[in-house]
PDB file of C-alpha atoms in Angstrom:
ATOM      1  CA  LEU V   1     108.458 124.780  12.665  1.00  0.00           C
ATOM      2  CA  GLU V   2     109.610 122.231  10.488  1.00  0.00           C
ATOM      3  CA  MET V   3     109.678 125.057   7.784  1.00  0.00           C
ATOM      4  CA  ASP V   4     111.941 127.825  10.159  1.00  0.00           C
ATOM      5  CA  SER V   5     112.070 126.474  14.406  1.00  0.00           C
ATOM      6  CA  THR V   6     113.866 130.124  14.849  1.00  0.00           C
ATOM      7  CA  TYR V   7     110.165 131.547  14.269  1.00  0.00           C
ATOM      8  CA  SER V   8     109.353 132.174  18.318  1.00  0.00           C
ATOM      9  CA  GLU V   9     105.488 132.853  17.411  1.00  0.00           C
ATOM     10  CA  ALA V  10     105.381 129.044  16.131  1.00  0.00           C
ATOM     11  CA  HIS V  11     106.508 128.352  19.344  1.00  0.00           C
ATOM     12  CA  LEU V  12     104.275 130.447  21.443  1.00  0.00           C
ATOM     13  CA  PHE V  13     100.623 129.269  19.405  1.00  0.00           C
ATOM     14  CA  THR V  14     102.618 125.421  19.633  1.00  0.00           C
ATOM     15  CA  GLY V  15     102.039 126.018  23.867  1.00  0.00           C
ATOM     16  CA  TRP V  16      99.059 127.532  23.194  1.00  0.00           C
ATOM     17  CA  ALA V  17      97.684 124.422  21.343  1.00  0.00           C
ATOM     18  CA  CYS V  18      99.810 122.193  23.939  1.00  0.00           C
ATOM     19  CA  LYS V  19      98.127 123.780  27.185  1.00  0.00           C
ATOM     20  CA  GLN V  20      94.613 123.578  25.732  1.00  0.00           C
ATOM     21  CA  LYS V  21      95.403 119.823  25.012  1.00  0.00           C
ATOM     22  CA  GLU V  22      96.347 119.455  28.806  1.00  0.00           C
ATOM     23  CA  LEU V  23      99.392 118.669  27.249  1.00  0.00           C
ATOM     24  CA  TYR V  24     101.697 120.448  30.058  1.00  0.00           C
ATOM     25  CA  ASP V  25     105.127 119.341  29.395  1.00  0.00           C
ATOM     26  CA  GLU V  26     105.209 119.756  26.036  1.00  0.00           C
ATOM     27  CA  ALA V  27     103.237 123.771  26.301  1.00  0.00           C
ATOM     28  CA  ILE V  28     106.272 124.691  28.670  1.00  0.00           C
ATOM     29  CA  ALA V  29     108.447 122.975  26.741  1.00  0.00           C
ATOM     30  CA  ALA V  30     107.474 125.138  23.690  1.00  0.00           C
ATOM     31  CA  TYR V  31     107.079 128.129  26.201  1.00  0.00           C
ATOM     32  CA  GLN V  32     110.428 127.711  27.160  1.00  0.00           C
ATOM     33  CA  ARG V  33     111.585 127.482  23.545  1.00  0.00           C
ATOM     34  CA  CYS V  34     109.838 130.792  22.594  1.00  0.00           C
ATOM     35  CA  TRP V  35     111.384 132.433  25.197  1.00  0.00           C
ATOM     36  CA  SER V  36     114.830 131.253  24.499  1.00  0.00           C
ATOM     37  CA  LEU V  37     114.407 133.043  20.828  1.00  0.00           C
ATOM     38  CA  HIS V  38     112.549 136.195  21.975  1.00  0.00           C
ATOM     39  CA  LYS V  39     113.129 137.630  25.614  1.00  0.00           C
ATOM     40  CA  LYS V  40     109.236 139.289  25.819  1.00  0.00           C
ATOM     41  CA  PRO V  41     108.186 140.052  29.181  1.00  0.00           C
ATOM     42  CA  GLU V  42     104.554 138.236  28.011  1.00  0.00           C
ATOM     43  CA  LEU V  43     105.650 134.548  27.680  1.00  0.00           C
ATOM     44  CA  LEU V  44     106.806 134.499  31.277  1.00  0.00           C
ATOM     45  CA  GLY V  45     103.058 134.781  31.799  1.00  0.00           C
ATOM     46  CA  TRP V  46     102.462 132.466  29.398  1.00  0.00           C
ATOM     47  CA  LEU V  47     105.162 129.853  30.992  1.00  0.00           C
ATOM     48  CA  GLY V  48     104.497 130.381  34.530  1.00  0.00           C
ATOM     49  CA  HIS V  49     100.133 129.605  33.760  1.00  0.00           C
ATOM     50  CA  ALA V  50     101.459 126.237  31.669  1.00  0.00           C
ATOM     51  CA  TYR V  51     103.687 125.726  34.939  1.00  0.00           C
ATOM     52  CA  ALA V  52     100.568 126.330  37.143  1.00  0.00           C
ATOM     53  CA  LEU V  53      98.560 123.939  35.165  1.00  0.00           C
ATOM     54  CA  SER V  54     100.713 121.479  35.520  1.00  0.00           C
ATOM     55  CA  GLY V  55     101.042 121.515  39.382  1.00  0.00           C
ATOM     56  CA  ASP V  56     104.363 123.394  39.369  1.00  0.00           C
ATOM     57  CA  ARG V  57     103.294 126.307  42.150  1.00  0.00           C
ATOM     58  CA  VAL V  58     107.185 126.186  43.158  1.00  0.00           C
ATOM     59  CA  GLN V  59     108.343 127.143  38.929  1.00  0.00           C
ATOM     60  CA  ALA V  60     104.902 129.644  38.857  1.00  0.00           C
ATOM     61  CA  GLN V  61     106.011 131.000  41.759  1.00  0.00           C
ATOM     62  CA  THR V  62     109.308 131.986  40.301  1.00  0.00           C
ATOM     63  CA  LEU V  63     108.010 133.278  37.481  1.00  0.00           C
ATOM     64  CA  ILE V  64     105.661 135.854  39.347  1.00  0.00           C
ATOM     65  CA  GLU V  65     108.766 137.019  41.548  1.00  0.00           C
ATOM     66  CA  LYS V  66     111.274 137.598  38.939  1.00  0.00           C
ATOM     67  CA  MET V  67     108.069 139.234  36.923  1.00  0.00           C
ATOM     68  CA  LYS V  68     107.674 141.068  40.058  1.00  0.00           C
ATOM     69  CA  ASP V  69     111.558 142.547  40.136  1.00  0.00           C
ATOM     70  CA  ASP V  70     111.539 143.367  36.807  1.00  0.00           C
ATOM     71  CA  SER V  71     108.990 145.222  36.705  1.00  0.00           C
ATOM     72  CA  ARG V  72     110.979 147.584  39.054  1.00  0.00           C
ATOM     73  CA  ARG V  73     112.968 148.517  36.472  1.00  0.00           C
ATOM     74  CA  ASN V  74     111.175 147.607  33.232  1.00  0.00           C
ATOM     75  CA  TYR V  75     107.029 147.976  32.646  1.00  0.00           C
ATOM     76  CA  ILE V  76     105.562 144.194  33.030  1.00  0.00           C
ATOM     77  CA  SER V  77     101.836 144.274  32.179  1.00  0.00           C
ATOM     78  CA  PRO V  78      99.593 143.100  35.124  1.00  0.00           C
ATOM     79  CA  TYR V  79      97.551 140.752  32.937  1.00  0.00           C
ATOM     80  CA  SER V  80     100.747 138.289  32.370  1.00  0.00           C
ATOM     81  CA  LEU V  81     100.416 138.320  36.546  1.00  0.00           C
ATOM     82  CA  ALA V  82      97.002 137.641  35.785  1.00  0.00           C
ATOM     83  CA  ILE V  83      97.528 135.206  34.212  1.00  0.00           C
ATOM     84  CA  ILE V  84      99.942 133.503  36.290  1.00  0.00           C
ATOM     85  CA  TYR V  85      97.439 133.164  39.767  1.00  0.00           C
ATOM     86  CA  LEU V  86      94.873 132.508  37.562  1.00  0.00           C
ATOM     87  CA  GLY V  87      96.728 129.203  36.822  1.00  0.00           C
ATOM     88  CA  LEU V  88      97.590 128.819  40.267  1.00  0.00           C
ATOM     89  CA  ASN V  89      93.854 129.766  40.737  1.00  0.00           C
ATOM     90  CA  GLU V  90      94.344 132.566  43.709  1.00  0.00           C
ATOM     91  CA  ILE V  91      92.215 134.919  42.366  1.00  0.00           C
ATOM     92  CA  ASP V  92      92.727 137.771  44.945  1.00  0.00           C
ATOM     93  CA  GLU V  93      95.766 138.060  43.518  1.00  0.00           C
ATOM     94  CA  ASN V  94      94.698 138.683  40.057  1.00  0.00           C
ATOM     95  CA  PHE V  95      92.349 141.195  40.442  1.00  0.00           C
TER      96      PHE V  95
END
């Protein structure tokens, strides 16, 4: 990130690392930065997962609804939705 702060993959991996360390605010910030640089739908899944784990169910659910709406026009991987549901501990929806 020091060499190229616009490299979206670096922000993605930073988000993953922060989430594993339960640093959810930092993970959310990293995923948001990644999304701002490269609008890939799967990034919303990771962002939603971090919101869910942080306890922000409203933001996680908002992203689920956005992804469902987007899926009417573009392909959205079911995996991206599933990881948000997993973070929300909504196992039935996850499957």
